[in-house]
Amino acid sequence: MNAIILSALLGVVMMFSGIVIKSKHAIVSTALVCLVILLLGNLCDTYGCFSISMDLHEMLAFNKFGQFFNTIAITATLLYVLLSGKDIVKVGNYPAEYFALIFFVLCGVSILSAFNNLLMMFLGIEILSIPLYILTGSDKKNLKSNEASLKYFLMGAFSTGLMLMGIALLYGATGSFGIEAPVARQLSNGVQQRAPILEVIGLIFVFVSLLFKVSAAPFHFWTPDVYDGAPSVFTSFMATIVKAAGFIAFIHLFEGRADEMESIWKMLLVLTIVATLLIGNVTAVFQQSVKRMLAYSSIAQAGFMLFALYSRNDMAKEGILLYAVAYSIATVGIFAILIKMKDYTFDGYNGLAKTQPLLAAANTVFLLSLAGIPLTAGFFAKYWMLASVMKAGGSSAIWLIVIAVIFAAVSVYYYFRVIQAMYFKEGNAETTEEISQGFKIGLLIMSAIIIILGVFPDALLQWFYF
Amino acid sequence: MVPVLLILLPLITGLVSFFMKGENGGKAWALASSILTLLVALGGIFLYNQPAHLTYDTSWLTSVGSRFSVGMDGMGKMLCLLTAVSFPIIFLATSKNNYKDSGSFYALMLLTQAGLTGVFVATDCLLFYFFWELALIPVYFLCSKWGGEKRIAVTFKFFIYTFIGSLLMLVGILYLYFQTPAHSFAIKDFYALQLSSEQQNCIFWLMFIAFAIKMPIFPFHTWQPDAYEQSPTATTMVLSGIMVKMGIFAVVRWLVPIFPEATKYYSHFIVVLSVIGMIYASLIAIKQDDIKRLIAYSSIAHIGLMAAAIFAGNAIGLKGVMVQMFNHGINVIGLWIVANAIEQQLGTRKFSELGGLAQKAPTLAILLVIMAFANIALPLTNAFVGEFLMFNGLFQFNVYVTAVAGISIILGAVYTLNMVQKIFYGNTVIATENAKEISGNVQLALVVLTVMIIVLGVYPQPLINLTNDTVKAIISVH
């Protein structure tokens, strides 16, 4: 509960801090302090030393998993602001508001990690999405940013509509907004009664709308345009923390409900996973701009995260946490470097190893992690996902895994193009500004986290089970 | 503790070497490190070789079920020895080569050594996979940064090829992991698996493709000649001298004992593929005009024979493979050293631009001729022992296949002697007119190799004894 209340309050604080604090630098510092407070608040909650509680009529249910995910999301945001704070305030004239919106997004994230009721899920998704529509359009004088914002809003509204429709159908079929499947469906002879068709359709609607949110194929069309059009700093936030939250909601809801869809579920899910991996990876290969490549790669990574829905076991839950950390940190880092680049194309990175050796080295670690090379966190993230599918078994499991690893090999192609440009091609990659020491230290810390998790993933997981 | 030291020494010295600046940064450091590793290896294998010294086991990834456990059996000892012997020789022989940013170059070379040693000693399958990749990634950077003109595309092809292979292997490993009753990656649990023939026939391929790409076996070989040609020669020596042994090693260690039925079931198919590769590579080698490409194709032919001998499935063939793994490593590195000496001095590798070098550099000529004889497995050279045993094993498996494979010996003589003739005999041409004798370092490296070639050719028994336990263990499950 701490995280929800604190993030909402601190969001308001940030909003009004713009009136009092005029220096842009001070606003970033305020945001950092607020994030640390939020993080501490959430940690207090996790370890039970102080938590706000009230009667919620079982609308929200707090558990370790959700709170741990909050910690991850807040820490990732903290690292993100630490690295890119200076670039956030550069986007427009009202920097305090951007931070306020980021806090509201975090509020949505914490609701999504704890909902116990379909309406709360809807609320969480909306609280998360609306600030994002604004952030996407925050570069007001840029036509592309405006277009992206409108596109995102229309698509988002459409998927929200679908979700509401689905929730209504579910309510109609079961008479409850609870996320657990109705219990009283055992017949007297012990045979499970089939779920009514209304409920199955409702679930499919919710499934589709969530696929929209996590940009899985075939509902991914908004992603490249929005990610490309939005100011790069906010793309970084959208593609990482927000996306991971979408998956948490996804797993939370379908963990108990998927079985009601019986064979339809596996079929829909396998098709979605394969389509997402195919479209994300293959399209990313043909991109010329690193930013657009990252947009497609985020679709491809979503394909991998969807495996957690296929297996739905303990390993999948651990895996999604690892994935959230590995993917968020790496992507935040890559975007932070991208923002500093003058030219967003692959050629713009030519020779970066010579002009900025540290940036190139950190970027390499992040890219290797995204590609899932051993000794980086990304490897274990992918490993956990694949192992969870293997553990869940089923006749299609091994073929699904083989398809997944082939696409993982395809992903090496586009991630390594950046590495090739940085190290092996002649050129003079230019950055837009002088790179500060603080930025370099931030990158070093993040690379260190990636490598430590790549050698001792238990460090994170043991914390989860402490 | 010995295997851990063998991994840690190059790993740590390699990481330190990244920070060495200057034109020759890291050169002496790497040589010293590799010599130290060699001493540890010799000490560990011949002096302190009690089992307690040769194994090490500690918990690592508890939640995954993987342990950091390493150990050396005969084959492991032999390949660690090969790795430890090769690196100082490589560093010595290429000490005249200059590299831009040489600190990083030597750092990556040492990291490769750590990875290779790890592969040979890992007794936990996930650990094995880690080292397998750790050996690959530095090589990717080495070849892409310091290689020839077409290096980026060629190395990328090589990387993607092997990476697909490794990922498929990972799927196989995962499958086996969930089959073990205690959910562990330990080698003894993998060996204890009783898989049904259907399971074996399916998972066998996932693992085999990874190893076949690494060796490489026809038709997975297309990355290899280009990669050998474009890599910096020091890296090529590692690639062809040691890294291809990873494939052979992995088949013996992680494939044959786990999938005995599938190995038997597919043995004819794979032996035929290997023999096709031998003949095919030998024929192409005859037509080459570039020393590096010729050695690359000749290497495919030799590896093909080793693969065939493993799948022949008898003790004598396997003994031959063991011996030949070591010997081929030495011989091919010797050939590369000669190729490098010629390229460094004369600036060309093309036979059409060379000739008459024997008049100018007689020592080099003598040493190359010995290497060439070893390459065609003449009696009294080390390769003869291995090839004889392997052909013997293959003969017991199938006479007709052996007859066809035997053609490759003749073809081998054709291209190797042709190379010697074109480089060293005839009249001097423009390129070789001002050629000088090779430097002391290169001579020293080649002489060491020559001594090993002849000693192991006359008295191969210690090498055969060293790996006897592995051969026995593998044949007993076969």
Tab-separated table of N, CA and C in Angstrom, chain B residues 248-317:
chain	number	residue	atom	x	y	z
B	248	ILE	N	35.282	-31.862	-31.286
B	248	ILE	CA	35.617	-33.281	-31.148
B	248	ILE	C	35.458	-33.712	-29.690
B	249	PHE	N	36.072	-32.887	-28.825
B	249	PHE	CA	36.022	-33.156	-27.388
B	249	PHE	C	34.581	-33.288	-26.925
B	250	ALA	N	33.750	-32.323	-27.328
B	250	ALA	CA	32.372	-32.302	-26.838
B	250	ALA	C	31.611	-33.537	-27.301
B	251	VAL	N	31.898	-33.999	-28.520
B	251	VAL	CA	31.225	-35.211	-28.989
B	251	VAL	C	31.597	-36.385	-28.086
B	252	VAL	N	32.874	-36.495	-27.778
B	252	VAL	CA	33.307	-37.626	-26.957
B	252	VAL	C	32.774	-37.497	-25.525
B	253	ARG	N	32.784	-36.259	-25.006
B	253	ARG	CA	32.409	-36.105	-23.619
B	253	ARG	C	30.905	-36.007	-23.394
B	254	TRP	N	30.218	-35.216	-24.228
B	254	TRP	CA	28.826	-34.883	-23.934
B	254	TRP	C	27.819	-35.509	-24.884
B	255	LEU	N	28.286	-36.211	-25.908
B	255	LEU	CA	27.304	-36.736	-26.856
B	255	LEU	C	27.262	-38.258	-26.823
B	256	VAL	N	28.392	-38.884	-27.093
B	256	VAL	CA	28.418	-40.343	-27.215
B	256	VAL	C	27.960	-41.043	-25.926
B	257	PRO	N	28.449	-40.653	-24.751
B	257	PRO	CA	28.020	-41.394	-23.555
B	257	PRO	C	26.564	-41.138	-23.160
B	258	ILE	N	26.020	-39.982	-23.550
B	258	ILE	CA	24.642	-39.679	-23.142
B	258	ILE	C	23.643	-40.284	-24.122
B	259	PHE	N	24.028	-40.326	-25.388
B	259	PHE	CA	23.097	-40.862	-26.399
B	259	PHE	C	23.708	-42.080	-27.086
B	260	PRO	N	23.981	-43.151	-26.354
B	260	PRO	CA	24.667	-44.283	-27.001
B	260	PRO	C	23.866	-44.880	-28.154
B	261	GLU	N	22.541	-44.978	-27.969
B	261	GLU	CA	21.735	-45.607	-29.025
B	261	GLU	C	21.695	-44.758	-30.271
B	262	ALA	N	21.458	-43.465	-30.058
B	262	ALA	CA	21.376	-42.563	-31.214
B	262	ALA	C	22.713	-42.507	-31.926
B	263	THR	N	23.808	-42.554	-31.165
B	263	THR	CA	25.129	-42.532	-31.792
B	263	THR	C	25.294	-43.717	-32.726
B	264	LYS	N	24.858	-44.867	-32.240
B	264	LYS	CA	24.970	-46.066	-33.063
B	264	LYS	C	24.049	-45.958	-34.279
B	265	TYR	N	22.832	-45.454	-34.006
B	265	TYR	CA	21.801	-45.397	-35.043
B	265	TYR	C	22.228	-44.497	-36.198
B	266	TYR	N	22.835	-43.341	-35.858
B	266	TYR	CA	23.190	-42.392	-36.907
B	266	TYR	C	24.644	-42.519	-37.352
B	267	SER	N	25.371	-43.527	-36.814
B	267	SER	CA	26.812	-43.539	-37.061
B	267	SER	C	27.137	-43.625	-38.553
B	268	HIS	N	26.407	-44.451	-39.314
B	268	HIS	CA	26.718	-44.569	-40.735
B	268	HIS	C	26.546	-43.238	-41.430
B	269	PHE	N	25.433	-42.594	-41.119
B	269	PHE	CA	25.124	-41.316	-41.754
B	269	PHE	C	26.246	-40.310	-41.498
B	270	ILE	N	26.669	-40.229	-40.234
B	270	ILE	CA	27.658	-39.210	-39.887
B	270	ILE	C	29.032	-39.562	-40.438
B	271	VAL	N	29.362	-40.855	-40.411
B	271	VAL	CA	30.647	-41.258	-40.977
B	271	VAL	C	30.675	-40.905	-42.458
B	272	VAL	N	29.569	-41.164	-43.156
B	272	VAL	CA	29.549	-40.845	-44.588
B	272	VAL	C	29.700	-39.337	-44.794
B	273	LEU	N	28.990	-38.552	-44.001
B	273	LEU	CA	29.131	-37.095	-44.103
B	273	LEU	C	30.588	-36.681	-43.901
B	274	SER	N	31.212	-37.261	-42.884
B	274	SER	CA	32.594	-36.883	-42.583
B	274	SER	C	33.509	-37.231	-43.733
B	275	VAL	N	33.284	-38.415	-44.309
B	275	VAL	CA	34.165	-38.835	-45.408
B	275	VAL	C	33.937	-37.950	-46.635
B	276	ILE	N	32.674	-37.616	-46.892
B	276	ILE	CA	32.418	-36.673	-47.997
B	276	ILE	C	33.207	-35.396	-47.753
B	277	GLY	N	33.137	-34.902	-46.505
B	277	GLY	CA	33.846	-33.668	-46.163
B	277	GLY	C	35.339	-33.800	-46.394
B	278	MET	N	35.899	-34.971	-46.037
B	278	MET	CA	37.343	-35.174	-46.210
B	278	MET	C	37.755	-35.043	-47.663
B	279	ILE	N	37.019	-35.772	-48.517
B	279	ILE	CA	37.387	-35.788	-49.936
B	279	ILE	C	37.159	-34.409	-50.557
B	280	TYR	N	36.008	-33.850	-50.216
B	280	TYR	CA	35.607	-32.556	-50.762
B	280	TYR	C	36.623	-31.479	-50.389
B	281	ALA	N	36.993	-31.446	-49.099
B	281	ALA	CA	37.932	-30.419	-48.641
B	281	ALA	C	39.304	-30.630	-49.265
B	282	SER	N	39.710	-31.895	-49.406
B	282	SER	CA	41.024	-32.160	-49.992
B	282	SER	C	41.064	-31.696	-51.439
B	283	LEU	N	39.964	-31.964	-52.174
B	283	LEU	CA	39.930	-31.560	-53.582
B	283	LEU	C	40.010	-30.049	-53.701
B	284	ILE	N	39.269	-29.352	-52.817
B	284	ILE	CA	39.297	-27.891	-52.896
B	284	ILE	C	40.682	-27.374	-52.520
B	285	ALA	N	41.309	-28.036	-51.545
B	285	ALA	CA	42.626	-27.580	-51.091
B	285	ALA	C	43.632	-27.584	-52.238
B	286	ILE	N	43.485	-28.579	-53.134
B	286	ILE	CA	44.428	-28.662	-54.243
B	286	ILE	C	44.365	-27.404	-55.115
B	287	LYS	N	43.180	-26.847	-55.240
B	287	LYS	CA	42.997	-25.702	-56.135
B	287	LYS	C	43.331	-24.355	-55.491
B	288	GLN	N	43.693	-24.329	-54.219
B	288	GLN	CA	43.889	-23.037	-53.549
B	288	GLN	C	45.185	-22.361	-53.944
B	289	ASP	N	45.146	-21.032	-53.924
B	289	ASP	CA	46.332	-20.267	-54.251
B	289	ASP	C	46.823	-19.483	-53.034
B	290	ASP	N	46.212	-19.722	-51.883
B	290	ASP	CA	46.500	-18.937	-50.698
B	290	ASP	C	46.895	-19.909	-49.592
B	291	ILE	N	48.022	-19.665	-48.917
B	291	ILE	CA	48.489	-20.634	-47.911
B	291	ILE	C	47.433	-20.838	-46.836
B	292	LYS	N	46.864	-19.715	-46.360
B	292	LYS	CA	45.906	-19.823	-45.260
B	292	LYS	C	44.701	-20.668	-45.649
B	293	ARG	N	44.184	-20.425	-46.856
B	293	ARG	CA	43.000	-21.180	-47.277
B	293	ARG	C	43.346	-22.662	-47.445
B	294	LEU	N	44.548	-22.925	-47.939
B	294	LEU	CA	44.949	-24.325	-48.120
B	294	LEU	C	44.980	-25.034	-46.765
B	295	ILE	N	45.592	-24.386	-45.777
B	295	ILE	CA	45.662	-25.037	-44.466
B	295	ILE	C	44.255	-25.207	-43.895
B	296	ALA	N	43.389	-24.214	-44.136
B	296	ALA	CA	42.022	-24.297	-43.624
B	296	ALA	C	41.317	-25.526	-44.176
B	297	TYR	N	41.416	-25.715	-45.503
B	297	TYR	CA	40.730	-26.873	-46.093
B	297	TYR	C	41.382	-28.178	-45.643
B	298	SER	N	42.700	-28.158	-45.513
B	298	SER	CA	43.369	-29.378	-45.069
B	298	SER	C	42.918	-29.725	-43.659
B	299	SER	N	42.660	-28.669	-42.869
B	299	SER	CA	42.180	-28.892	-41.513
B	299	SER	C	40.805	-29.551	-41.517
B	300	ILE	N	39.926	-29.107	-42.416
B	300	ILE	CA	38.596	-29.738	-42.497
B	300	ILE	C	38.748	-31.226	-42.779
B	301	ALA	N	39.672	-31.551	-43.693
B	301	ALA	CA	39.866	-32.955	-44.045
B	301	ALA	C	40.319	-33.767	-42.836
B	302	HIS	N	41.254	-33.216	-42.072
B	302	HIS	CA	41.749	-33.955	-40.911
B	302	HIS	C	40.682	-34.131	-39.845
B	303	ILE	N	39.913	-33.053	-39.630
B	303	ILE	CA	38.854	-33.128	-38.623
B	303	ILE	C	37.805	-34.155	-39.049
B	304	GLY	N	37.538	-34.193	-40.363
B	304	GLY	CA	36.564	-35.159	-40.866
B	304	GLY	C	36.954	-36.579	-40.473
B	305	LEU	N	38.224	-36.875	-40.586
B	305	LEU	CA	38.687	-38.222	-40.231
B	305	LEU	C	38.471	-38.488	-38.748
B	306	MET	N	38.758	-37.475	-37.923
B	306	MET	CA	38.570	-37.679	-36.486
B	306	MET	C	37.101	-37.954	-36.170
B	307	ALA	N	36.201	-37.157	-36.792
B	307	ALA	CA	34.773	-37.353	-36.536
B	307	ALA	C	34.359	-38.753	-36.953
B	308	ALA	N	34.824	-39.173	-38.136
B	308	ALA	CA	34.463	-40.510	-38.618
B	308	ALA	C	34.952	-41.566	-37.638
B	309	ALA	N	36.170	-41.385	-37.132
B	309	ALA	CA	36.733	-42.406	-36.241
B	309	ALA	C	35.957	-42.477	-34.924
B	310	ILE	N	35.470	-41.346	-34.449
B	310	ILE	CA	34.673	-41.404	-33.212
B	310	ILE	C	33.416	-42.229	-33.444
B	311	PHE	N	32.738	-41.934	-34.567
B	311	PHE	CA	31.459	-42.607	-34.786
B	311	PHE	C	31.637	-44.048	-35.261
B	312	ALA	N	32.878	-44.432	-35.595
B	312	ALA	CA	33.122	-45.841	-35.886
B	312	ALA	C	32.881	-46.668	-34.629
B	313	GLY	N	33.061	-46.050	-33.486
B	313	GLY	CA	32.631	-46.677	-32.235
B	313	GLY	C	33.484	-47.830	-31.760
B	314	ASN	N	34.772	-47.826	-32.037
B	314	ASN	CA	35.604	-48.862	-31.425
B	314	ASN	C	36.803	-48.224	-30.737
B	315	ALA	N	37.412	-49.011	-29.850
B	315	ALA	CA	38.440	-48.452	-28.967
B	315	ALA	C	39.646	-47.961	-29.748
B	316	ILE	N	40.027	-48.712	-30.768
B	316	ILE	CA	41.278	-48.361	-31.455
B	316	ILE	C	41.131	-47.043	-32.213
B	317	GLY	N	39.950	-46.870	-32.826
B	317	GLY	CA	39.698	-45.614	-33.528
B	317	GLY	C	39.704	-44.442	-32.557
